CSV table of C-alpha atoms and ligand atoms in Angstrom, one decimal:
chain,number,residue,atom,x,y,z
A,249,UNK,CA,-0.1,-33.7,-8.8
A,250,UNK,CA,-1.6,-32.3,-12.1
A,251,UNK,CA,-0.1,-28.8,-13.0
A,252,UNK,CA,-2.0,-26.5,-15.0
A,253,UNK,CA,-0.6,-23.5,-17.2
A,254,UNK,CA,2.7,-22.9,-19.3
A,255,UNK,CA,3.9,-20.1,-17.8
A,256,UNK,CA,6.3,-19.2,-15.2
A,257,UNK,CA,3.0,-19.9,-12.4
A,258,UNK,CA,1.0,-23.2,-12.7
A,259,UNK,CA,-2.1,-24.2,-10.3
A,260,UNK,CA,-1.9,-28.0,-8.8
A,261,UNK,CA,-4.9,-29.7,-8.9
A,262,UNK,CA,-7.4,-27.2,-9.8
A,263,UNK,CA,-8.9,-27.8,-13.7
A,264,UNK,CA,-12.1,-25.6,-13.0
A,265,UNK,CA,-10.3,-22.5,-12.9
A,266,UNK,CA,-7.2,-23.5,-14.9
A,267,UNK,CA,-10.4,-24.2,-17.7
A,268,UNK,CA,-11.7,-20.5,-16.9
A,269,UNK,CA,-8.2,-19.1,-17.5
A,270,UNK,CA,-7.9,-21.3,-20.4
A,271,UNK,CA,-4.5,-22.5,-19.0
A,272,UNK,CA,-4.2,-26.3,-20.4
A,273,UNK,CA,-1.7,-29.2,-18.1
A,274,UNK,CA,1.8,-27.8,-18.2
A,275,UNK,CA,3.8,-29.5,-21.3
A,276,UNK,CA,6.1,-31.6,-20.3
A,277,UNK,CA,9.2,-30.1,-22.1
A,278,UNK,CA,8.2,-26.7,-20.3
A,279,UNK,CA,11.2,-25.2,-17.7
A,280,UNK,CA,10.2,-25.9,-13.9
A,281,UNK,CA,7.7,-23.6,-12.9
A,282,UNK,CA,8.5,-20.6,-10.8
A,283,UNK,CA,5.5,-20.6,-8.5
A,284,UNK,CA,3.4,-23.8,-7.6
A,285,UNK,CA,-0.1,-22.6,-6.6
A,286,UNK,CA,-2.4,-24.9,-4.2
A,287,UNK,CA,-6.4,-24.0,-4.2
A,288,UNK,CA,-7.5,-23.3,-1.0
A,289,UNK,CA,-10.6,-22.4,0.8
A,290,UNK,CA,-10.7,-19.3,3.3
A,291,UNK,CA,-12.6,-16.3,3.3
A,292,UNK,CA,-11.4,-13.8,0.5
A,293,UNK,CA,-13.1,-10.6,2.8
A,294,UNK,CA,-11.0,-11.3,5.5
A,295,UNK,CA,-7.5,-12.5,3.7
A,296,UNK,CA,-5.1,-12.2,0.8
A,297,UNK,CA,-6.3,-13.8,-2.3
A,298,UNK,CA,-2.7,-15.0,-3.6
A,299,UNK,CA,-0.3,-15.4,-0.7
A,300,UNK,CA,3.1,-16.9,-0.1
A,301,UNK,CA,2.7,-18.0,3.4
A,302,UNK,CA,-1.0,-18.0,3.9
A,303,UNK,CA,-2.0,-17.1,7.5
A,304,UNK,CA,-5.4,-18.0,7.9
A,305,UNK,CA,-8.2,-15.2,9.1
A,306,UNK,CA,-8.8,-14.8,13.2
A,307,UNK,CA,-5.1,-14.0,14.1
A,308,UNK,CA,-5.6,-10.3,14.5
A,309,UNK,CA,-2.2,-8.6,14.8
A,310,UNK,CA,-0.3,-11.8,16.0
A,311,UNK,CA,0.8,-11.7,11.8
A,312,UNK,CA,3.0,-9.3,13.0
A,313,UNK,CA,5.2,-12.2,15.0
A,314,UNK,CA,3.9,-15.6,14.3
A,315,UNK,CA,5.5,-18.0,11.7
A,316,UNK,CA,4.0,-18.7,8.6
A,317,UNK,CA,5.3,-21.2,5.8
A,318,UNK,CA,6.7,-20.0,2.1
A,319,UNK,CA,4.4,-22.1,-0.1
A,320,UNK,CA,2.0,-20.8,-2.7
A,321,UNK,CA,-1.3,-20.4,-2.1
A,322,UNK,CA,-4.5,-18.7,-4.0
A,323,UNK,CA,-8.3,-18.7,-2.5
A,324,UNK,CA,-9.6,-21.0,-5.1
A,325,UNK,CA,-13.2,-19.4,-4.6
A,326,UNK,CA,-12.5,-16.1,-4.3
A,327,UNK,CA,-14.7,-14.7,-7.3
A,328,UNK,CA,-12.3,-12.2,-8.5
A,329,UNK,CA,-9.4,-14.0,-8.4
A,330,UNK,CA,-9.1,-15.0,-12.0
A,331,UNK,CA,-7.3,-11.7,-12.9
A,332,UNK,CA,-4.6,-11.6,-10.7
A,333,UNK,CA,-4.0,-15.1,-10.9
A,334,UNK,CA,-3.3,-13.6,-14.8
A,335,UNK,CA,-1.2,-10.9,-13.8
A,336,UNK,CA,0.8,-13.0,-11.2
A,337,UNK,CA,1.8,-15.6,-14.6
A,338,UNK,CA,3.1,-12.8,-16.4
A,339,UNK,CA,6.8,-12.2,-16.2
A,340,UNK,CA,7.6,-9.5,-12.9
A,341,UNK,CA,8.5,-6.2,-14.0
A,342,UNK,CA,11.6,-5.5,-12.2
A,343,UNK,CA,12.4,-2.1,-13.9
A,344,UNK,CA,10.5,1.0,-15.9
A,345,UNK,CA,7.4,0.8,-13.8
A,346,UNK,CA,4.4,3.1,-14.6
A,347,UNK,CA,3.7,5.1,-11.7
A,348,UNK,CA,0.4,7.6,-11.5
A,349,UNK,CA,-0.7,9.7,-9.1
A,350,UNK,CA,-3.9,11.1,-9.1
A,351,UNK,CA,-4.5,14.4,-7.2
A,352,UNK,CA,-1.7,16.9,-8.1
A,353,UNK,CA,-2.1,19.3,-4.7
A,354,UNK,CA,0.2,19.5,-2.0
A,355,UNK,CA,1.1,15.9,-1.2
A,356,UNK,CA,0.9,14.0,-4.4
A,357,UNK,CA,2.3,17.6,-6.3
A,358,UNK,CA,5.6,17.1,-4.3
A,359,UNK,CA,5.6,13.6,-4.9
A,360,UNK,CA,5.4,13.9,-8.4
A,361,UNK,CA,7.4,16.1,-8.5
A,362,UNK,CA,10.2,14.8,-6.4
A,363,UNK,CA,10.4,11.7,-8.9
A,364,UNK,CA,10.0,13.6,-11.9
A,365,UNK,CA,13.7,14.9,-11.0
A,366,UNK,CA,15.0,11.3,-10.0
A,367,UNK,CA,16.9,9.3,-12.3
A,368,UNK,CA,14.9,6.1,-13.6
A,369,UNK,CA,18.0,4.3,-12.8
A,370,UNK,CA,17.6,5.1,-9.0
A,371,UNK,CA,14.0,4.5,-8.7
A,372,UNK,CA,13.2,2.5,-11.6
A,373,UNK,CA,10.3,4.5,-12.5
A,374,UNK,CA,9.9,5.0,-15.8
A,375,UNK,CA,6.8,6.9,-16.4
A,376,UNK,CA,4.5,9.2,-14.6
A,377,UNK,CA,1.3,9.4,-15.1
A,378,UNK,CA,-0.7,12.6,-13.4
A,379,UNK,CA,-4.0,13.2,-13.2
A,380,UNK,CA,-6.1,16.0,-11.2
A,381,UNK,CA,-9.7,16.8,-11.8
A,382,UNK,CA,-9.1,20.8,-11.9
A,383,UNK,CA,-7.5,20.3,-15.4
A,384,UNK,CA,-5.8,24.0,-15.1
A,385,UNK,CA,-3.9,22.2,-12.4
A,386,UNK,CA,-3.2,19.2,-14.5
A,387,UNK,CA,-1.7,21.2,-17.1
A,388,UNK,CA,0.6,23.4,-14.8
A,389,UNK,CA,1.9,20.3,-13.6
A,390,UNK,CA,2.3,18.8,-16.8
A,391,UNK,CA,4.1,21.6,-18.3
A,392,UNK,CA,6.0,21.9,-14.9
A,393,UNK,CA,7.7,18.7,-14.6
A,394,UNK,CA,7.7,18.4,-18.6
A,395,UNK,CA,10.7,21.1,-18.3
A,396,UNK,CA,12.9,19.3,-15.7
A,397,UNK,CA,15.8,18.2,-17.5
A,398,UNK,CA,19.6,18.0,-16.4
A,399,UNK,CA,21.8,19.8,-19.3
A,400,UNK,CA,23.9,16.6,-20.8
A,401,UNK,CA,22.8,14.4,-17.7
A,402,UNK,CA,23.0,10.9,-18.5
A,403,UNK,CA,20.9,9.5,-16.1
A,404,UNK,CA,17.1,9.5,-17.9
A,405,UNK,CA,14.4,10.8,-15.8
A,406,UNK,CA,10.9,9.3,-16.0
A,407,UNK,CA,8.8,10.5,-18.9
A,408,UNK,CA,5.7,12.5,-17.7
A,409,UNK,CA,2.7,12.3,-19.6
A,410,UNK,CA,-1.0,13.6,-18.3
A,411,UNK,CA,-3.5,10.5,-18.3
A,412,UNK,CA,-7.0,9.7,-17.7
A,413,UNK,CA,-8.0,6.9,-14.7
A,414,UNK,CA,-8.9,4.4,-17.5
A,415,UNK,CA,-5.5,5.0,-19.2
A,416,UNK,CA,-4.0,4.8,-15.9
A,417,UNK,CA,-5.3,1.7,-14.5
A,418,UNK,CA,-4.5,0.1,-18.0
A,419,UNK,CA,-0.9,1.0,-17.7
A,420,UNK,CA,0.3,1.6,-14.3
A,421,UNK,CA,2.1,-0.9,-12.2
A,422,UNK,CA,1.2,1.5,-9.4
A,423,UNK,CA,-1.3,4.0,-9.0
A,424,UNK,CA,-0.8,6.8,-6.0
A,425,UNK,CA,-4.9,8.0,-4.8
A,426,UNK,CA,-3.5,11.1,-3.3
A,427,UNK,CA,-7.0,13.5,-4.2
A,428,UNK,CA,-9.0,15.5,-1.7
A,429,UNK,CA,-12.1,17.4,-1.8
A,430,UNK,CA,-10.6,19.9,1.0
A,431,UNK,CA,-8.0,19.2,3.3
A,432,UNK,CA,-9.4,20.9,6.7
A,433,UNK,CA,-7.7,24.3,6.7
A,434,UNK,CA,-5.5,26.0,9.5
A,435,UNK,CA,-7.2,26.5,12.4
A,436,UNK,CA,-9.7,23.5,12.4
A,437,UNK,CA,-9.3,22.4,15.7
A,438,UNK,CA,-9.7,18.0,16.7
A,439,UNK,CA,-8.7,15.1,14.3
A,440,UNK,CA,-8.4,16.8,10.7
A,441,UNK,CA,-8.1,13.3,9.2
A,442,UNK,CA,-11.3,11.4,9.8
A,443,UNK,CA,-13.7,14.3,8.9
A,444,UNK,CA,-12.0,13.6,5.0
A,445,UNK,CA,-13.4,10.4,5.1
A,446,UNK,CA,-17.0,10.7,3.1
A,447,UNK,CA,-15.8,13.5,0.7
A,448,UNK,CA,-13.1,11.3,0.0
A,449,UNK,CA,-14.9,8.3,-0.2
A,450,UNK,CA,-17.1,10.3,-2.8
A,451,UNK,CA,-13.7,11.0,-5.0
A,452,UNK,CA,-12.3,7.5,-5.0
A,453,UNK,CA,-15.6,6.3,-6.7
A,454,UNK,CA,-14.3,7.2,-10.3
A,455,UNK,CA,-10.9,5.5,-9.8
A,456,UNK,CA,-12.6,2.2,-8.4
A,457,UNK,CA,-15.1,2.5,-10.9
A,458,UNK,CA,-12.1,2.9,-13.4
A,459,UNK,CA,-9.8,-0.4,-12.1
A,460,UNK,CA,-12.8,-2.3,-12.0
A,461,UNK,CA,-13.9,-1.5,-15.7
A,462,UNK,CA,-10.6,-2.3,-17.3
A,463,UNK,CA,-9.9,-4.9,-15.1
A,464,UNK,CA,-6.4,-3.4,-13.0
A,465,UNK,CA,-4.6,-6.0,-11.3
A,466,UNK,CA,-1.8,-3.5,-10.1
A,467,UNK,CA,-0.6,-2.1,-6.8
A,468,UNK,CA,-3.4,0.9,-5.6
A,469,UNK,CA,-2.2,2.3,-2.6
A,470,UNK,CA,-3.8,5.2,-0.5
A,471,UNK,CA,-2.1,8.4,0.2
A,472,UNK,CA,-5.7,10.5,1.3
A,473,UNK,CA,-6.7,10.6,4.1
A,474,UNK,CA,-8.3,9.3,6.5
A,475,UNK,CA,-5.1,7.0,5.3
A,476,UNK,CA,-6.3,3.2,6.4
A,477,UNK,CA,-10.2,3.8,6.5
A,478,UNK,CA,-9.6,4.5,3.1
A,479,UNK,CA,-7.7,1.6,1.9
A,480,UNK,CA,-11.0,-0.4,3.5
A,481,UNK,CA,-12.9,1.7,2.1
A,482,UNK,CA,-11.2,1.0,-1.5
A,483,UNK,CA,-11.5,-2.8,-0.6
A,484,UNK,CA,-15.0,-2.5,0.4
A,485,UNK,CA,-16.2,-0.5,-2.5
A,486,UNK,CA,-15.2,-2.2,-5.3
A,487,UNK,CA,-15.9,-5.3,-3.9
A,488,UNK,CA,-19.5,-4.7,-2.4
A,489,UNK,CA,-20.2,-1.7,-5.1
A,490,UNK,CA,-24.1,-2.2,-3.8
A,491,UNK,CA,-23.4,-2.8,-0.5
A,492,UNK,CA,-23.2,-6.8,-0.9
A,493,UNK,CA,-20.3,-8.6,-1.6
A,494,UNK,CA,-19.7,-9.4,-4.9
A,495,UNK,CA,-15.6,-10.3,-4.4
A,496,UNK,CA,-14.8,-8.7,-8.0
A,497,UNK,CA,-12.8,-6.2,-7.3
A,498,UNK,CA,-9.1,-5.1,-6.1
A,499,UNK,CA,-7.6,-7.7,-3.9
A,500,UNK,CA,-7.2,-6.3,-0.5
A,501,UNK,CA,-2.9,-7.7,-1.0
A,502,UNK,CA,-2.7,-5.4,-4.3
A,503,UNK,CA,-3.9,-2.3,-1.9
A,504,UNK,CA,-2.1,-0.4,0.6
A,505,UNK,CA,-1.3,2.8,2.0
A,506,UNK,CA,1.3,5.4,2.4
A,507,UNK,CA,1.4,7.0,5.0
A,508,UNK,CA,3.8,5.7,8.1
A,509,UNK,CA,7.1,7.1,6.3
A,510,UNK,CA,6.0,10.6,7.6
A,511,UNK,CA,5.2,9.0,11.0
A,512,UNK,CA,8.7,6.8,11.6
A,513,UNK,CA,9.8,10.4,10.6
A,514,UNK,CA,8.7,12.1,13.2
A,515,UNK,CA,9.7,9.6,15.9
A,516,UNK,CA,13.5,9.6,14.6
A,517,UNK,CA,13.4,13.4,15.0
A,518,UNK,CA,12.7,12.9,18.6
A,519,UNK,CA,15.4,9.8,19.3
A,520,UNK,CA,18.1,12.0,17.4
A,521,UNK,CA,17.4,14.7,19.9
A,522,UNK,CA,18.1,12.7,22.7
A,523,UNK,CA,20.9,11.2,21.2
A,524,UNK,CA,19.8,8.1,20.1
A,525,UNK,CA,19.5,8.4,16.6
A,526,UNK,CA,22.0,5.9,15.5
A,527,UNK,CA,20.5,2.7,17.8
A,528,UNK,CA,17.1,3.4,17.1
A,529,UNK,CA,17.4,3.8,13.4
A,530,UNK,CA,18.8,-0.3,13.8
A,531,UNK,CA,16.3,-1.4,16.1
A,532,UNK,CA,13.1,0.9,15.8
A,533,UNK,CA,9.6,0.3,14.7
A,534,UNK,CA,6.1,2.5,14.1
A,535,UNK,CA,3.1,0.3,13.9
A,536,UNK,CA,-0.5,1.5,13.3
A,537,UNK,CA,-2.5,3.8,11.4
A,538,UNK,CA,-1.5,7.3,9.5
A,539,UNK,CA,-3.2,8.7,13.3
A,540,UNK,CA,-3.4,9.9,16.7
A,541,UNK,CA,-3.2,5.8,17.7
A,542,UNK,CA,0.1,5.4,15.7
A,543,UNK,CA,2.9,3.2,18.0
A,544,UNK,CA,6.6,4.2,17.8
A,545,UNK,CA,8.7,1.3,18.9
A,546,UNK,CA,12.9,2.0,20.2
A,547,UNK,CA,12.8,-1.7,19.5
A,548,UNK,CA,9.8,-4.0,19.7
A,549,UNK,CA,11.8,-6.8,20.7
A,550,UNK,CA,12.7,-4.4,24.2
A,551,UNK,CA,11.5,-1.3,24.3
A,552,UNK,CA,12.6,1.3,26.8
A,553,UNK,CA,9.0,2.6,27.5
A,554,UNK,CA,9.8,6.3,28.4
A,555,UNK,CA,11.5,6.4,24.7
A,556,UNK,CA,8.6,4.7,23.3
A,557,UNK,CA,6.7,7.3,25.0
A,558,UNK,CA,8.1,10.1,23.3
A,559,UNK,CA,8.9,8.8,20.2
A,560,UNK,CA,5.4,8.1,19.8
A,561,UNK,CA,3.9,11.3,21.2
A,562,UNK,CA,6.0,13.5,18.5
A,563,UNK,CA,4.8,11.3,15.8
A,564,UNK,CA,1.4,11.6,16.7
A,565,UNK,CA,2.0,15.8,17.3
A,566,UNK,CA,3.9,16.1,14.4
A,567,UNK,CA,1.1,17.9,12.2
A,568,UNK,CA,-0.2,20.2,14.6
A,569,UNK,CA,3.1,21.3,15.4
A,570,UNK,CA,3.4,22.8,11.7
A,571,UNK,CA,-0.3,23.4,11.1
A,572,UNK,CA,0.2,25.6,14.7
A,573,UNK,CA,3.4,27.6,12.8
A,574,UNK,CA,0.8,29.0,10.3
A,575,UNK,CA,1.5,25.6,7.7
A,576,UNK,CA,-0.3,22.9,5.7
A,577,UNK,CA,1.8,19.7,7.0
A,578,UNK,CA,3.0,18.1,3.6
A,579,UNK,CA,7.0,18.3,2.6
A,580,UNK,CA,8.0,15.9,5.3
A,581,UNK,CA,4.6,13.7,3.8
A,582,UNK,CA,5.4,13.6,0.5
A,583,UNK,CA,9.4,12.9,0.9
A,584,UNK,CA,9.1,10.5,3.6
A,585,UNK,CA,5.8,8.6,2.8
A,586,UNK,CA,6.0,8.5,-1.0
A,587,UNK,CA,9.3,9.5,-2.7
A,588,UNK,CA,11.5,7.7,-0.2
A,589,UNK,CA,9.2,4.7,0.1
A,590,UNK,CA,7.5,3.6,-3.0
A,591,UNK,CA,10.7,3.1,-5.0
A,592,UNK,CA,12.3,0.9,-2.3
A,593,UNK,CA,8.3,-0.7,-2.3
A,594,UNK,CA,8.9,-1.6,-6.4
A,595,UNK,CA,12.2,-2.9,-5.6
A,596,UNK,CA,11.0,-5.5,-3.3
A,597,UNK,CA,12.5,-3.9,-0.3
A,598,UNK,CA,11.3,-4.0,3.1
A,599,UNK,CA,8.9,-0.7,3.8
A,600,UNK,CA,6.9,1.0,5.7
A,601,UNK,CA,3.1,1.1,4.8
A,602,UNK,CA,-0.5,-0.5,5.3
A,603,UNK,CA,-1.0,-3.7,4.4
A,604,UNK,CA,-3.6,-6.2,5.1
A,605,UNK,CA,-3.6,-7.7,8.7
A,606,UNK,CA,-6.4,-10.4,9.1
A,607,UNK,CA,-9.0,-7.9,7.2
A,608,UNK,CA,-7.8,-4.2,8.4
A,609,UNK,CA,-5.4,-2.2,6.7
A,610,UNK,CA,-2.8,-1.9,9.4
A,611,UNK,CA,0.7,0.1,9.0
A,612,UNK,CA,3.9,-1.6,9.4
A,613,UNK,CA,7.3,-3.1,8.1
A,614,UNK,CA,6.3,-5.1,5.1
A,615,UNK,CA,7.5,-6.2,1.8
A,616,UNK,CA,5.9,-6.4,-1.7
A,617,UNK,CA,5.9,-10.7,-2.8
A,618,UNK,CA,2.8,-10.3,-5.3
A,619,UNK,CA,0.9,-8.4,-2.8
A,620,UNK,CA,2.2,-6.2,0.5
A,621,UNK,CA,2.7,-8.7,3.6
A,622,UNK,CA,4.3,-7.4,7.0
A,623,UNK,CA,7.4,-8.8,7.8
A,624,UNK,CA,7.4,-10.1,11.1
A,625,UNK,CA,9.9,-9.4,13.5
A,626,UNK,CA,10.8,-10.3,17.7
A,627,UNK,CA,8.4,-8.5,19.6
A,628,UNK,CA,7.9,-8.3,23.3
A,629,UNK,CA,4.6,-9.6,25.2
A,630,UNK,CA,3.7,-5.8,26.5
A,631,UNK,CA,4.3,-4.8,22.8
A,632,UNK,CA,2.5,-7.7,21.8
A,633,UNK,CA,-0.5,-6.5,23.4
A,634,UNK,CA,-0.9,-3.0,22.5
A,635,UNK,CA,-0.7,-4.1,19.0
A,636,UNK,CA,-3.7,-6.5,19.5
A,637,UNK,CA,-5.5,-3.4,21.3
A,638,UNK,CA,-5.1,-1.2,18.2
A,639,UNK,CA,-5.8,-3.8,15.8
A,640,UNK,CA,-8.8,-4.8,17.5
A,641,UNK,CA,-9.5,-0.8,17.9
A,642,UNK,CA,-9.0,-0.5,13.8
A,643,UNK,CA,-11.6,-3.0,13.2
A,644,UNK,CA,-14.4,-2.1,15.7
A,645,UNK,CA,-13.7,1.5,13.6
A,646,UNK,CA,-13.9,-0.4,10.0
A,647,UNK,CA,-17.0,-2.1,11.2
A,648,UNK,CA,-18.7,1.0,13.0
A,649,UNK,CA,-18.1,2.8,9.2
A,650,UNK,CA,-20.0,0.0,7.5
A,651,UNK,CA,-16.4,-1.1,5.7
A,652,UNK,CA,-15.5,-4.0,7.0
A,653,UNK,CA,-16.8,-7.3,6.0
B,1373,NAD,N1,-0.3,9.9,3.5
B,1373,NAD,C1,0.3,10.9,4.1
B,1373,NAD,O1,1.4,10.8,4.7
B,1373,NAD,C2,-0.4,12.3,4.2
B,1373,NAD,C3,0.2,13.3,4.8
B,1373,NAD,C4,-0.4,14.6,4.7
B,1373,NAD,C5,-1.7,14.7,4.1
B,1373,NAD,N2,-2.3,13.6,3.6
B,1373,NAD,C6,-3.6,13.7,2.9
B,1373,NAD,O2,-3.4,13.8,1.5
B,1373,NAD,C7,-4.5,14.3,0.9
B,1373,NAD,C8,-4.1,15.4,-0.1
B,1373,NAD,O3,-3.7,16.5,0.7
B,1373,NAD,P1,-3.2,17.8,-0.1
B,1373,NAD,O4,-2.6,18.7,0.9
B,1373,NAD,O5,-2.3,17.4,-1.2
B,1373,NAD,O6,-4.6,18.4,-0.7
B,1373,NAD,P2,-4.8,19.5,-1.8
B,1373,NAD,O7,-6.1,20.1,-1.5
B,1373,NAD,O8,-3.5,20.4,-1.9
B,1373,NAD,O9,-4.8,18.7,-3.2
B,1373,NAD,C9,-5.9,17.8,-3.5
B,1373,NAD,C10,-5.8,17.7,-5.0
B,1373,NAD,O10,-6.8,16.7,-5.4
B,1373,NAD,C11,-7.5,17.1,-6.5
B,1373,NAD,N3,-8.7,16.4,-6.6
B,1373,NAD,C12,-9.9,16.6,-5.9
B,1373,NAD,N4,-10.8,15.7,-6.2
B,1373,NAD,C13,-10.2,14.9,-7.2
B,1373,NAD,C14,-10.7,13.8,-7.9
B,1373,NAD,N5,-11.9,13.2,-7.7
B,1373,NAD,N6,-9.8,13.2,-8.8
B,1373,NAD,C15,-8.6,13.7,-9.0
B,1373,NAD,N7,-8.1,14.8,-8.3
B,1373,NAD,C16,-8.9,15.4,-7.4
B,1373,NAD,C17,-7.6,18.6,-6.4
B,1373,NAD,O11,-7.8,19.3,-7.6
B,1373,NAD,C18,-6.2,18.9,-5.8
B,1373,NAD,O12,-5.3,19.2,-6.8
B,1373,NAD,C19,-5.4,14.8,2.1
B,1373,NAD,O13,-6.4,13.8,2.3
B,1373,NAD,C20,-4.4,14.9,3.2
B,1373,NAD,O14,-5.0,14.9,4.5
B,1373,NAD,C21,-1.7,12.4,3.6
């Protein structure tokens, strides 16, 4: 086997791209390398493009349960694979991440704020970035979190510092698209998450348009909603820009979404008030979409179904039930989806969020390896096959938008 490349990742038996990356054969006297890459060939609209434990396209949700191996692979002709391949070769930044968040309203203002006040030591964040297109509202919350401060606290907080997308997408090792053109206001009666998704398709462009031009090989995960359509959306966007695919833009592992925290949230509201906090906070699962189709598992390896039942209905209720008191759903949002989650996320833990699942962004337990991949876990054969329903349910919605490849 011929390895190429001389730093802590080499490709095996691939000289056409190691000559494109200009990596030459791996000198002997080099350490072993970290991560042994194979080429292999697999459709890079339907798949990660660098995966540990490749599960070929056509599985639907069975990723969820089914084995896969722990070797190395990249999608040798995936057309924009070259820069992550670079990225993935650099040493791992395992403290002082850049975070930004763009869209400093409700959600991603908690959010920001919320980490602006934890110590870097705790969420090993060491920089936020903001940015908000109503630049009155980027200064307030510039000036707002510049002035948290513990008196003779010795734990550092992040530094905050206002940025533009470019600056952003050349920095951050994650960048939070939490914007909206208008959140539907109180009253609106139906789903108040789908009708965002073509205004907020519209303010994504400039951030796509931004990681594309300076070519951003970090994490880009969705906070807006319509939560999932939108991470397709960002897939499908910067990858078919004209409507064609082109395959040079984010890979669909480096995006995700945010969004189930709020959801698992919910559900544990309702187990505590039947006393069953403590077991279901062991065993429980929510799978699905930031949505009235979200799942909410006791335990998907066997579920008592009338538990299920509820758990689930008061996740799906959980926003009308505050919109209906007169309120804007967005504390238990912010705290649960973001603050709680993405430091966990950066730390390699096991999350909740929206990964790829056989080409849909699909919410569930999953882990950040180079890109976010669900864990899988024991699940039953009735659970089994309401997660293939809603799977199957996600894409025939991805494909009726025109996002789905
Ligand atoms: N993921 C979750 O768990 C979750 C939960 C609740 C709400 N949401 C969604 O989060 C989104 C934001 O909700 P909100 O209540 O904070 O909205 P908001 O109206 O309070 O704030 C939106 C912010 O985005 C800014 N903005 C608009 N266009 C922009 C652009 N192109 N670039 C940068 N900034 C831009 C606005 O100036 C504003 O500050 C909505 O889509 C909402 O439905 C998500």
């Amino acid at each position: 086997m011929k390895l190429f490349g001389n730093e802590r990742v080499v490709l095996a038996d691939d000289p056409a791209t190691a000559e494109r990356l200009g990596w030459t054969v791996r000198r002997r006297s080099a350490p072993a390398p970290e991560i042994v890459l194979a080429p292999v060939a697999g459709d890079p609209r339907r798949e990660p493009w660098i995966a540990q434990g490749r599960v070929p396209p056509g599985g639907g949700a069975g990723i969820l349960w089914k084995g896969h191996g722990r070797d190395w692979t990249y999608l040798r002709e995936a057309p924009g694979v070259d820069r992550y391949l670079r990225a993935l070769a650099r040493p791992p930044r395992v403290r002082d991440f850049t975070v930004g968040i763009s869209g400093l309203g409700r959600v991603g203002g908690l959010a920001a704020s919320a980490l602006s006040a934890a110590a870097t030591a705790h969420t090993r964040i060491g920089t936020l970035l903001l940015h908000d297109c109503d630049a009155g509202n980027l200064e307030r919350m510039v000036q707002e979190l510049g002035s948290v401060a513990s008196w003779r606290g010795n734990s550092p907080l992040p530094r905050v510092e206002a940025a533009g997308l470019p600056e952003m997408m050349r920095h951050c090792d994650a960048f939070l698209f939490a914007a909206a053109s208008a959140v539907p206001p109180l009253g609106t009666p139906g789903d108040v998450r789908l009708p965002q998704f073509q205004p907020n398709r519209a303010c994504l462009q400039g951030a796509l348009d931004a990681a594309n031009a300076e070519g951003y090989a970090g994490l880009f995960l969705m906070v807006s909603d319509p939560v999932e359509v939108l991470a397709q959306t960002a897939f499908h966007d910067s990858n078919a820009p004209g409507g064609a695919w082109l395959g040079t833009g984010l890979a669909p592992e480096r995006l995700g979404g945010l969004a189930l925290g709020v959801m698992w949230g919910r559900a544990m509201a309702e187990a505590a008030a039947v006393g069953q906090r403590e077991r279901v906070a062991r065993t429980g699962v929510p799978y699905g979409p930031h949505s009235a189709e979200v799942l909410v598992f006791d335990d998907p390896a066997a579920p008592d179904p009338a538990l299920c039942e509820a758990m689930t209905r008061t996740a799906r209720t959980g926003n009308y039930r505050v919109r209906d008191l007169g309120f804007l759903p967005y504390i238990g949002p912010a705290l649960s989806s973001i603050v709680l989650t993405l430091p966990e996320l950066l730390a390699g833990k096991e999350v909740l969020a929206s990964s790829f699942v056989d080409g849909v962004y699909f919410g569930a337990p999953c882990r950040l390896r180079w890109g976010l991949s669900p864990t899988r876990r024991r699940i039953a054969p009735e659970v089994r096959g309401q997660l293939e329903d809603l799977h199957l349910l996600l894409r025939n919605r991805m494909s009726g938008l025109g996002i789905a490849f």
